[in-house]
mmCIF file of C-alpha atoms in Angstrom:
data_model
loop_
_atom_site.group_PDB
_atom_site.id
_atom_site.type_symbol
_atom_site.label_atom_id
_atom_site.label_comp_id
_atom_site.label_asym_id
_atom_site.label_seq_id
_atom_site.Cartn_x
_atom_site.Cartn_y
_atom_site.Cartn_z
ATOM 1 C CA MET A 1 -79.893 -3.765 28.221
ATOM 2 C CA PRO A 2 -77.190 -1.852 30.097
ATOM 3 C CA GLU A 3 -76.395 1.684 28.994
ATOM 4 C CA LYS A 4 -72.628 1.187 29.018
ATOM 5 C CA VAL A 5 -70.252 -1.465 27.629
ATOM 6 C CA LEU A 6 -66.929 -2.281 29.315
ATOM 7 C CA ALA A 7 -64.027 -3.144 27.023
ATOM 8 C CA ALA A 8 -60.301 -3.844 27.268
ATOM 9 C CA VAL A 9 -58.472 -1.494 24.910
ATOM 10 C CA ARG A 10 -54.912 -1.990 23.698
ATOM 11 C CA THR A 11 -53.433 1.489 23.884
ATOM 12 C CA GLY A 12 -49.789 0.620 23.281
ATOM 13 C CA PRO A 13 -47.256 -2.216 23.424
ATOM 14 C CA GLU A 14 -48.387 -4.595 26.189
ATOM 15 C CA ARG A 15 -50.641 -1.912 27.631
ATOM 16 C CA THR A 16 -54.359 -2.373 28.319
ATOM 17 C CA GLU A 17 -56.834 0.228 29.505
ATOM 18 C CA PHE A 18 -60.416 -0.487 30.498
ATOM 19 C CA ARG A 19 -62.931 1.913 29.017
ATOM 20 C CA GLU A 20 -66.689 2.270 29.005
ATOM 21 C CA PHE A 21 -68.591 2.951 25.813
ATOM 22 C CA ASP A 22 -72.172 3.945 25.211
ATOM 23 C CA MET A 23 -74.386 1.071 24.149
ATOM 24 C CA PRO A 24 -74.624 1.585 20.363
ATOM 25 C CA ASN A 25 -77.809 2.066 18.405
ATOM 26 C CA ILE A 26 -78.501 -1.021 16.310
ATOM 27 C CA PRO A 27 -79.688 -0.378 12.722
ATOM 28 C CA ASP A 28 -82.392 -2.528 11.205
ATOM 29 C CA ASP A 29 -79.851 -4.671 9.327
ATOM 30 C CA ALA A 30 -77.339 -5.087 12.179
ATOM 31 C CA ALA A 31 -77.098 -6.826 15.558
ATOM 32 C CA LEU A 32 -75.322 -6.791 18.904
ATOM 33 C CA LEU A 33 -73.351 -9.762 20.221
ATOM 34 C CA LYS A 34 -73.062 -10.469 23.950
ATOM 35 C CA VAL A 35 -69.560 -11.951 24.022
ATOM 36 C CA GLU A 36 -69.250 -15.218 25.948
ATOM 37 C CA VAL A 37 -65.795 -16.343 24.841
ATOM 38 C CA ALA A 38 -62.998 -14.590 22.989
ATOM 39 C CA GLY A 39 -60.207 -16.995 22.119
ATOM 40 C CA ILE A 40 -56.585 -15.840 22.222
ATOM 41 C CA CYS A 41 -53.951 -17.039 19.763
ATOM 42 C CA GLY A 42 -50.347 -16.373 18.855
ATOM 43 C CA THR A 43 -51.298 -13.464 16.611
ATOM 44 C CA ASP A 44 -52.756 -11.685 19.637
ATOM 45 C CA VAL A 45 -49.486 -12.211 21.508
ATOM 46 C CA LYS A 46 -47.490 -10.760 18.614
ATOM 47 C CA PHE A 47 -49.759 -7.752 18.041
ATOM 48 C CA TYR A 48 -50.020 -7.047 21.763
ATOM 49 C CA SER A 49 -46.253 -6.867 22.051
ATOM 50 C CA LYS A 50 -45.708 -5.028 18.751
ATOM 51 C CA PRO A 51 -48.959 -3.345 17.651
ATOM 52 C CA PRO A 52 -49.194 -3.116 13.846
ATOM 53 C CA ILE A 53 -51.055 0.216 14.128
ATOM 54 C CA SER A 54 -50.756 3.047 16.621
ATOM 55 C CA GLU A 55 -54.480 3.634 17.154
ATOM 56 C CA PRO A 56 -56.204 2.055 20.187
ATOM 57 C CA VAL A 57 -57.847 -1.293 19.439
ATOM 58 C CA ILE A 58 -60.269 -3.631 21.190
ATOM 59 C CA MET A 59 -58.587 -6.931 20.393
ATOM 60 C CA GLY A 60 -60.310 -10.310 20.164
ATOM 61 C CA HIS A 61 -60.943 -12.020 16.826
ATOM 62 C CA GLU A 62 -62.117 -15.522 17.867
ATOM 63 C CA ASN A 63 -65.549 -14.693 19.222
ATOM 64 C CA ILE A 64 -68.498 -16.748 20.439
ATOM 65 C CA GLY A 65 -71.591 -15.125 21.875
ATOM 66 C CA ILE A 66 -75.339 -14.666 22.056
ATOM 67 C CA ILE A 67 -77.233 -12.310 19.780
ATOM 68 C CA ALA A 68 -78.518 -9.818 22.346
ATOM 69 C CA LYS A 69 -80.287 -7.472 19.973
ATOM 70 C CA ALA A 70 -81.085 -7.724 16.276
ATOM 71 C CA GLY A 71 -82.878 -5.613 13.692
ATOM 72 C CA LYS A 72 -85.791 -7.062 11.744
ATOM 73 C CA THR A 73 -83.935 -7.016 8.439
ATOM 74 C CA PHE A 74 -80.971 -8.743 10.073
ATOM 75 C CA THR A 75 -83.106 -11.600 11.420
ATOM 76 C CA LYS A 76 -84.911 -11.999 8.101
ATOM 77 C CA ARG A 77 -81.736 -12.094 6.018
ATOM 78 C CA ARG A 78 -79.701 -14.266 8.369
ATOM 79 C CA GLY A 79 -82.241 -16.718 9.676
ATOM 80 C CA LEU A 80 -80.989 -15.849 13.149
ATOM 81 C CA LYS A 81 -82.809 -14.385 16.117
ATOM 82 C CA GLU A 82 -82.093 -12.865 19.492
ATOM 83 C CA GLY A 83 -80.875 -15.560 21.871
ATOM 84 C CA ASP A 84 -79.054 -17.596 19.213
ATOM 85 C CA ARG A 85 -75.442 -18.507 19.930
ATOM 86 C CA VAL A 86 -73.119 -17.733 17.019
ATOM 87 C CA PHE A 87 -69.487 -17.704 15.983
ATOM 88 C CA ALA A 88 -68.493 -14.407 14.380
ATOM 89 C CA GLU A 89 -65.656 -14.730 11.891
ATOM 90 C CA HIS A 90 -63.188 -11.887 12.203
ATOM 91 C CA TYR A 91 -63.462 -11.174 8.472
ATOM 92 C CA VAL A 92 -66.059 -8.546 7.521
ATOM 93 C CA GLY A 93 -66.302 -8.859 3.736
ATOM 94 C CA CYS A 94 -67.677 -6.554 1.061
ATOM 95 C CA MET A 95 -70.122 -9.312 -0.010
ATOM 96 C CA THR A 96 -69.838 -8.308 -3.677
ATOM 97 C CA CYS A 97 -66.431 -9.555 -4.876
ATOM 98 C CA GLU A 98 -65.638 -13.001 -6.286
ATOM 99 C CA HIS A 99 -63.873 -14.032 -3.061
ATOM 100 C CA CYS A 100 -66.883 -13.259 -0.891
ATOM 101 C CA HIS A 101 -69.196 -15.117 -3.259
ATOM 102 C CA ARG A 102 -66.972 -18.184 -2.792
ATOM 103 C CA GLY A 103 -66.932 -17.777 0.985
ATOM 104 C CA ASP A 104 -63.259 -16.778 0.925
ATOM 105 C CA TYR A 105 -63.749 -13.609 2.980
ATOM 106 C CA ARG A 106 -60.090 -13.796 4.050
ATOM 107 C CA LEU A 107 -59.112 -12.806 0.494
ATOM 108 C CA CYS A 108 -61.526 -9.879 0.177
ATOM 109 C CA MET A 109 -59.956 -6.432 -0.104
ATOM 110 C CA ALA A 110 -62.421 -5.144 2.499
ATOM 111 C CA THR A 111 -60.824 -7.414 5.115
ATOM 112 C CA ASP A 112 -57.235 -6.522 4.242
ATOM 113 C CA TRP A 113 -56.571 -4.096 7.086
ATOM 114 C CA ARG A 114 -52.934 -3.693 6.054
ATOM 115 C CA LYS A 115 -53.751 -2.233 2.628
ATOM 116 C CA ASN A 116 -57.284 -0.942 3.064
ATOM 117 C CA PRO A 117 -57.704 1.691 5.800
ATOM 118 C CA GLU A 118 -61.488 1.467 5.389
ATOM 119 C CA GLY A 119 -61.537 -2.273 5.932
ATOM 120 C CA ILE A 120 -63.102 -3.820 9.023
ATOM 121 C CA ARG A 121 -61.845 -6.881 10.818
ATOM 122 C CA PHE A 122 -62.900 -7.827 14.330
ATOM 123 C CA GLY A 123 -60.009 -7.493 16.749
ATOM 124 C CA TYR A 124 -57.964 -5.328 14.352
ATOM 125 C CA THR A 125 -60.098 -2.259 13.574
ATOM 126 C CA PRO A 126 -59.310 0.906 15.586
ATOM 127 C CA MET A 127 -61.659 1.623 18.470
ATOM 128 C CA THR A 128 -61.863 5.239 17.269
ATOM 129 C CA ARG A 129 -64.136 4.179 14.428
ATOM 130 C CA ALA A 130 -67.815 4.352 15.413
ATOM 131 C CA PRO A 131 -69.568 2.472 16.913
ATOM 132 C CA HIS A 132 -66.259 1.453 18.525
ATOM 133 C CA LEU A 133 -67.079 -2.131 19.553
ATOM 134 C CA TRP A 134 -65.001 -3.990 16.939
ATOM 135 C CA GLY A 135 -63.412 -6.672 19.113
ATOM 136 C CA GLY A 136 -64.246 -9.522 21.442
ATOM 137 C CA PHE A 137 -62.311 -8.284 24.474
ATOM 138 C CA ALA A 138 -65.480 -6.515 25.534
ATOM 139 C CA GLN A 139 -68.857 -7.300 27.019
ATOM 140 C CA TYR A 140 -70.606 -6.641 23.721
ATOM 141 C CA MET A 141 -69.527 -6.477 20.075
ATOM 142 C CA TYR A 142 -71.242 -4.716 17.187
ATOM 143 C CA LEU A 143 -72.288 -6.890 14.228
ATOM 144 C CA PRO A 144 -72.692 -4.888 10.990
ATOM 145 C CA TRP A 145 -74.840 -6.071 8.093
ATOM 146 C CA ASN A 146 -71.874 -7.784 6.416
ATOM 147 C CA SER A 147 -70.496 -9.682 9.409
ATOM 148 C CA VAL A 148 -70.011 -13.402 8.761
ATOM 149 C CA LEU A 149 -71.837 -15.534 11.320
ATOM 150 C CA HIS A 150 -72.217 -19.264 11.972
ATOM 151 C CA LYS A 151 -74.852 -20.707 14.259
ATOM 152 C CA VAL A 152 -73.268 -22.806 17.006
ATOM 153 C CA PRO A 153 -74.781 -26.315 17.143
ATOM 154 C CA ASP A 154 -77.103 -27.044 20.042
ATOM 155 C CA GLY A 155 -75.274 -28.727 22.903
ATOM 156 C CA LEU A 156 -71.854 -27.308 22.063
ATOM 157 C CA SER A 157 -70.531 -25.273 24.985
ATOM 158 C CA PRO A 158 -69.309 -21.699 24.353
ATOM 159 C CA GLU A 159 -65.805 -22.573 25.575
ATOM 160 C CA LEU A 160 -65.425 -25.567 23.272
ATOM 161 C CA ALA A 161 -66.989 -23.602 20.432
ATOM 162 C CA GLY A 162 -64.232 -21.065 21.059
ATOM 163 C CA LEU A 163 -61.837 -23.523 19.391
ATOM 164 C CA VAL A 164 -63.574 -23.042 16.048
ATOM 165 C CA THR A 165 -60.984 -20.657 14.594
ATOM 166 C CA PRO A 166 -57.919 -22.900 15.054
ATOM 167 C CA MET A 167 -60.004 -25.937 14.120
ATOM 168 C CA ALA A 168 -61.193 -24.202 10.948
ATOM 169 C CA ASN A 169 -57.581 -23.344 10.153
ATOM 170 C CA GLY A 170 -56.732 -27.007 10.604
ATOM 171 C CA ILE A 171 -59.407 -28.026 8.122
ATOM 172 C CA GLN A 172 -58.483 -25.250 5.700
ATOM 173 C CA TRP A 173 -54.726 -25.813 5.710
ATOM 174 C CA ALA A 174 -54.507 -29.595 6.011
ATOM 175 C CA LEU A 175 -57.663 -30.784 4.275
ATOM 176 C CA PHE A 176 -58.533 -28.132 1.691
ATOM 177 C CA ASP A 177 -55.145 -26.607 0.863
ATOM 178 C CA CYS A 178 -52.743 -29.532 1.305
ATOM 179 C CA LYS A 179 -55.185 -32.355 0.429
ATOM 180 C CA VAL A 180 -54.388 -34.484 3.489
ATOM 181 C CA GLY A 181 -56.401 -37.662 3.254
ATOM 182 C CA TYR A 182 -56.341 -41.450 3.258
ATOM 183 C CA GLN A 183 -52.798 -42.854 3.775
ATOM 184 C CA THR A 184 -51.153 -39.416 3.925
ATOM 185 C CA LYS A 185 -47.919 -39.240 5.915
ATOM 186 C CA LEU A 186 -48.141 -35.923 7.765
ATOM 187 C CA LEU A 187 -45.620 -33.810 9.650
ATOM 188 C CA VAL A 188 -47.018 -31.106 11.953
ATOM 189 C CA GLN A 189 -44.446 -28.675 13.339
ATOM 190 C CA GLY A 190 -45.587 -26.950 16.514
ATOM 191 C CA PRO A 191 -48.080 -28.497 19.004
ATOM 192 C CA GLY A 192 -50.004 -25.336 19.868
ATOM 193 C CA GLN A 193 -53.699 -24.866 19.171
ATOM 194 C CA GLN A 194 -53.074 -24.561 15.426
ATOM 195 C CA GLY A 195 -50.861 -27.634 15.240
ATOM 196 C CA LEU A 196 -53.148 -29.770 17.388
ATOM 197 C CA SER A 197 -56.061 -28.814 15.160
ATOM 198 C CA GLN A 198 -54.053 -30.107 12.180
ATOM 199 C CA VAL A 199 -53.584 -33.378 14.066
ATOM 200 C CA VAL A 200 -57.324 -33.750 14.585
ATOM 201 C CA THR A 201 -58.042 -32.884 10.957
ATOM 202 C CA GLY A 202 -55.411 -35.313 9.694
ATOM 203 C CA LYS A 203 -56.735 -38.116 11.872
ATOM 204 C CA GLN A 204 -60.313 -37.428 10.804
ATOM 205 C CA ALA A 205 -59.261 -37.407 7.136
ATOM 206 C CA GLY A 206 -57.561 -40.798 7.394
ATOM 207 C CA ALA A 207 -53.875 -39.908 7.541
ATOM 208 C CA GLU A 208 -51.721 -43.028 7.782
ATOM 209 C CA LEU A 209 -49.000 -41.411 9.877
ATOM 210 C CA ILE A 210 -48.913 -38.200 11.936
ATOM 211 C CA ILE A 211 -45.662 -36.860 13.388
ATOM 212 C CA VAL A 212 -45.633 -33.770 15.623
ATOM 213 C CA THR A 213 -42.539 -31.789 16.575
ATOM 214 C CA GLY A 214 -42.008 -29.451 19.499
ATOM 215 C CA THR A 215 -39.424 -28.145 21.956
ATOM 216 C CA ASN A 216 -38.616 -28.642 25.634
ATOM 217 C CA LYS A 217 -41.393 -26.314 26.747
ATOM 218 C CA ASP A 218 -43.940 -28.304 24.723
ATOM 219 C CA ALA A 219 -43.908 -31.465 26.854
ATOM 220 C CA LYS A 220 -47.555 -31.104 27.855
ATOM 221 C CA ARG A 221 -48.650 -30.149 24.364
ATOM 222 C CA LEU A 222 -46.829 -33.102 22.819
ATOM 223 C CA ASP A 223 -48.609 -35.371 25.264
ATOM 224 C CA VAL A 224 -51.943 -33.900 24.178
ATOM 225 C CA ALA A 225 -50.922 -34.449 20.551
ATOM 226 C CA LYS A 226 -50.535 -38.180 21.226
ATOM 227 C CA LYS A 227 -53.933 -38.290 22.917
ATOM 228 C CA LEU A 228 -55.532 -36.553 19.918
ATOM 229 C CA GLY A 229 -54.096 -38.996 17.400
ATOM 230 C CA ALA A 230 -50.423 -38.288 16.696
ATOM 231 C CA ASP A 231 -48.442 -41.474 16.117
ATOM 232 C CA TYR A 232 -45.062 -40.002 17.025
ATOM 233 C CA THR A 233 -43.792 -36.853 18.734
ATOM 234 C CA ILE A 234 -40.289 -35.423 18.414
ATOM 235 C CA ASN A 235 -38.569 -32.960 20.727
ATOM 236 C CA VAL A 236 -36.289 -31.128 18.286
ATOM 237 C CA GLU A 237 -34.063 -29.941 21.156
ATOM 238 C CA GLN A 238 -33.315 -33.484 22.277
ATOM 239 C CA GLU A 239 -32.969 -35.416 19.021
ATOM 240 C CA ASP A 240 -32.257 -34.802 15.347
ATOM 241 C CA PRO A 241 -35.699 -34.436 13.754
ATOM 242 C CA VAL A 242 -34.492 -35.199 10.225
ATOM 243 C CA GLU A 243 -32.901 -38.472 11.301
ATOM 244 C CA ARG A 244 -35.901 -39.392 13.462
ATOM 245 C CA ILE A 245 -38.376 -38.735 10.653
ATOM 246 C CA ARG A 246 -36.215 -40.768 8.277
ATOM 247 C CA GLU A 247 -36.226 -43.603 10.811
ATOM 248 C CA ILE A 248 -39.993 -43.448 11.380
ATOM 249 C CA THR A 249 -40.816 -43.395 7.658
ATOM 250 C CA GLY A 250 -38.259 -46.009 6.622
ATOM 251 C CA GLY A 251 -36.374 -43.372 4.652
ATOM 252 C CA GLU A 252 -39.378 -42.383 2.551
ATOM 253 C CA GLY A 253 -40.209 -39.028 4.144
ATOM 254 C CA VAL A 254 -43.639 -37.453 4.540
ATOM 255 C CA ASP A 255 -46.222 -36.350 1.984
ATOM 256 C CA VAL A 256 -47.165 -33.095 3.713
ATOM 257 C CA ALA A 257 -45.250 -30.844 6.132
ATOM 258 C CA LEU A 258 -47.202 -28.144 7.958
ATOM 259 C CA ASP A 259 -45.486 -25.263 9.757
ATOM 260 C CA CYS A 260 -47.570 -24.307 12.792
ATOM 261 C CA THR A 261 -44.728 -22.868 14.837
ATOM 262 C CA ALA A 262 -44.421 -19.346 16.217
ATOM 263 C CA GLY A 263 -41.215 -17.351 16.268
ATOM 264 C CA ALA A 264 -39.059 -20.275 15.116
ATOM 265 C CA GLY A 265 -37.581 -18.450 12.118
ATOM 266 C CA THR A 266 -36.471 -20.376 9.052
ATOM 267 C CA ALA A 267 -35.791 -23.684 10.831
ATOM 268 C CA PRO A 268 -39.292 -25.190 10.386
ATOM 269 C CA LEU A 269 -39.300 -24.432 6.670
ATOM 270 C CA LEU A 270 -35.908 -26.071 6.200
ATOM 271 C CA LEU A 271 -36.934 -29.068 8.286
ATOM 272 C CA GLY A 272 -40.175 -29.425 6.356
ATOM 273 C CA LEU A 273 -38.316 -29.373 3.051
ATOM 274 C CA GLU A 274 -35.854 -32.028 4.241
ATOM 275 C CA ALA A 275 -38.622 -34.214 5.695
ATOM 276 C CA LEU A 276 -40.691 -34.328 2.509
ATOM 277 C CA LYS A 277 -40.609 -37.401 0.294
ATOM 278 C CA ARG A 278 -38.274 -37.614 -2.697
ATOM 279 C CA LYS A 279 -40.727 -36.106 -5.195
ATOM 280 C CA GLY A 280 -44.069 -34.337 -5.084
ATOM 281 C CA GLY A 281 -44.572 -33.386 -1.435
ATOM 282 C CA THR A 282 -46.509 -30.371 -0.170
ATOM 283 C CA LEU A 283 -45.094 -27.723 2.156
ATOM 284 C CA LEU A 284 -47.315 -25.296 4.084
ATOM 285 C CA VAL A 285 -45.485 -22.133 5.142
ATOM 286 C CA GLN A 286 -46.195 -19.192 7.463
ATOM 287 C CA GLN A 287 -45.496 -15.545 6.697
ATOM 288 C CA GLU A 288 -43.466 -14.776 9.830
ATOM 289 C CA THR A 289 -40.141 -14.859 7.989
ATOM 290 C CA ALA A 290 -40.296 -11.865 5.661
ATOM 291 C CA GLU A 291 -37.036 -12.630 3.851
ATOM 292 C CA PHE A 292 -35.037 -15.795 3.248
ATOM 293 C CA PRO A 293 -31.956 -14.841 1.181
ATOM 294 C CA ASN A 294 -30.318 -18.291 1.315
ATOM 295 C CA PHE A 295 -33.417 -20.342 0.694
ATOM 296 C CA PRO A 296 -32.520 -23.656 -1.062
ATOM 297 C CA LEU A 297 -34.673 -23.073 -4.130
ATOM 298 C CA ALA A 298 -32.838 -25.733 -6.134
ATOM 299 C CA LYS A 299 -33.810 -28.421 -3.613
ATOM 300 C CA LEU A 300 -37.419 -27.204 -3.628
ATOM 301 C CA CYS A 301 -37.563 -27.527 -7.410
ATOM 302 C CA ASN A 302 -35.619 -30.780 -7.549
ATOM 303 C CA LYS A 303 -38.049 -32.390 -5.090
ATOM 304 C CA TYR A 304 -40.975 -31.020 -7.119
ATOM 305 C CA VAL A 305 -42.523 -29.484 -4.007
ATOM 306 C CA THR A 306 -45.869 -27.695 -3.941
ATOM 307 C CA VAL A 307 -45.843 -24.682 -1.599
ATOM 308 C CA LYS A 308 -49.025 -23.546 0.128
ATOM 309 C CA CYS A 309 -49.403 -20.494 2.341
ATOM 310 C CA ALA A 310 -51.241 -20.556 5.668
ATOM 311 C CA ARG A 311 -53.910 -17.876 5.471
ATOM 312 C CA GLY A 312 -56.989 -18.187 7.630
ATOM 313 C CA HIS A 313 -60.086 -20.116 6.727
ATOM 314 C CA ASN A 314 -63.146 -20.018 4.490
ATOM 315 C CA TYR A 315 -66.852 -20.347 5.281
ATOM 316 C CA GLN A 316 -66.974 -24.099 4.674
ATOM 317 C CA SER A 317 -64.042 -24.863 6.968
ATOM 318 C CA CYS A 318 -65.762 -22.978 9.804
ATOM 319 C CA GLU A 319 -68.973 -24.946 9.331
ATOM 320 C CA GLN A 320 -67.075 -28.237 9.342
ATOM 321 C CA ALA A 321 -65.051 -27.134 12.368
ATOM 322 C CA LEU A 322 -68.208 -26.525 14.389
ATOM 323 C CA GLN A 323 -69.489 -29.973 13.453
ATOM 324 C CA GLN A 324 -66.133 -31.499 14.401
ATOM 325 C CA LEU A 325 -66.184 -29.777 17.784
ATOM 326 C CA ASN A 326 -69.693 -31.091 18.379
ATOM 327 C CA SER A 327 -68.917 -34.682 17.347
ATOM 328 C CA ASP A 328 -67.329 -35.961 20.599
ATOM 329 C CA ARG A 329 -64.930 -38.086 18.533
ATOM 330 C CA PHE A 330 -61.850 -36.414 20.001
ATOM 331 C CA SER A 331 -61.126 -35.256 23.549
ATOM 332 C CA LEU A 332 -60.910 -31.632 22.459
ATOM 333 C CA GLU A 333 -61.460 -30.373 25.986
ATOM 334 C CA LEU A 334 -57.755 -31.164 26.432
ATOM 335 C CA MET A 335 -57.062 -28.045 24.383
ATOM 336 C CA THR A 336 -59.194 -25.614 26.418
ATOM 337 C CA THR A 337 -56.691 -25.132 29.203
ATOM 338 C CA HIS A 338 -57.068 -21.609 30.628
ATOM 339 C CA ARG A 339 -59.877 -19.149 31.439
ATOM 340 C CA PHE A 340 -59.606 -15.464 32.326
ATOM 341 C CA GLY A 341 -62.039 -12.654 33.054
ATOM 342 C CA LEU A 342 -62.043 -9.351 31.197
ATOM 343 C CA GLU A 343 -60.079 -7.596 33.934
ATOM 344 C CA GLN A 344 -57.305 -10.176 33.374
ATOM 345 C CA THR A 345 -56.854 -9.402 29.681
ATOM 346 C CA HIS A 346 -53.151 -8.626 30.002
ATOM 347 C CA ASP A 347 -52.479 -11.855 31.908
ATOM 348 C CA ALA A 348 -54.564 -13.856 29.441
ATOM 349 C CA ILE A 349 -52.532 -12.696 26.450
ATOM 350 C CA LYS A 350 -49.241 -13.214 28.240
ATOM 351 C CA ALA A 351 -50.279 -16.741 29.253
ATOM 352 C CA VAL A 352 -50.465 -17.828 25.614
ATOM 353 C CA GLY A 353 -46.847 -16.932 24.938
ATOM 354 C CA ALA A 354 -45.420 -17.795 28.349
ATOM 355 C CA SER A 355 -45.108 -21.577 28.390
ATOM 356 C CA GLY A 356 -46.319 -24.876 27.062
ATOM 357 C CA GLU A 357 -48.922 -25.135 29.806
ATOM 358 C CA ALA A 358 -51.409 -22.991 27.894
ATOM 359 C CA ILE A 359 -52.916 -24.300 24.659
ATOM 360 C CA HIS A 360 -56.181 -22.463 24.031
ATOM 361 C CA VAL A 361 -56.935 -19.540 26.310
ATOM 362 C CA SER A 362 -60.498 -18.290 26.714
ATOM 363 C CA LEU A 363 -61.221 -14.704 27.708
ATOM 364 C CA MET A 364 -64.687 -14.611 29.237
ATOM 365 C CA PRO A 365 -65.942 -11.027 29.680
ATOM 366 C CA TRP A 366 -68.691 -12.017 32.098
ATOM 367 C CA MET A 367 -66.670 -14.406 34.268
#
């Protein structure tokens, strides 16, 4: 094992510094992950540009790697050993609350970094907290006793396994939360990695109709959406999406509308509400828009809409996502578009938000 670990540290808005850390001591109930792939998503772009905390952070919350070192208690409790490839969820739960017992680590107070300064979440926890290696934009990452790990199926490449977080979100939001299934008419707004994962989930679940919306810059992504199972794509900058959806559905509307956009404001929510069927549709919303003073609440109630909130994934959705990625049913390699080395961390993050060419970006610390 090397004596030092190289990591990319966010030290300010759109500023990365490369620092070396001492290789940490590994307690009997903990382990060390040799990071192979750290996926980058829209949240990374947002927090890189406008850090939510002032302390320096090793980002990277979508992490695949090899267990390089493990304590005896760790291997006994986890059924894992050195050399195993795993996916480390970014949630580090308390393991005692009702949410953790259900596998809903995303709801545990210990993972709520906004309200709990003692909470730990990979890619969000300040680097100043020992043993410092709390993110995947590094050669190694520390795995405490309460880290949530999933063994990567044999034969699944690290890069493809790196899609597990958006794919798990797809399963969580579409399948578990919004009950997409046989004969569902589904609208997916935004053809990024999150939206495309909803397409795959909807197709796998038996959706009757899948419509995906995007903008001018999403031409490539919309093409990938068709290849992954979307029946129709709509460029909202070139045609009226409400009229087009009405035309496609024969005036009936869709059963479920999922907002997977980034930085689009209130427009996707309003479109989703208009696109839903006359009564009883389901609307999945993001938390980007903090306030909506003129929200058409009367229409929401009149259409008897169920509102669901997009919030991460649970243990089961991650397990199913890994199986989906290993199934070869869909050409998911179409989503793994860009690869960067650790020294290119800044460029890797910027690539995600720059254009529609990038879908899923993989940071590979050893490349």
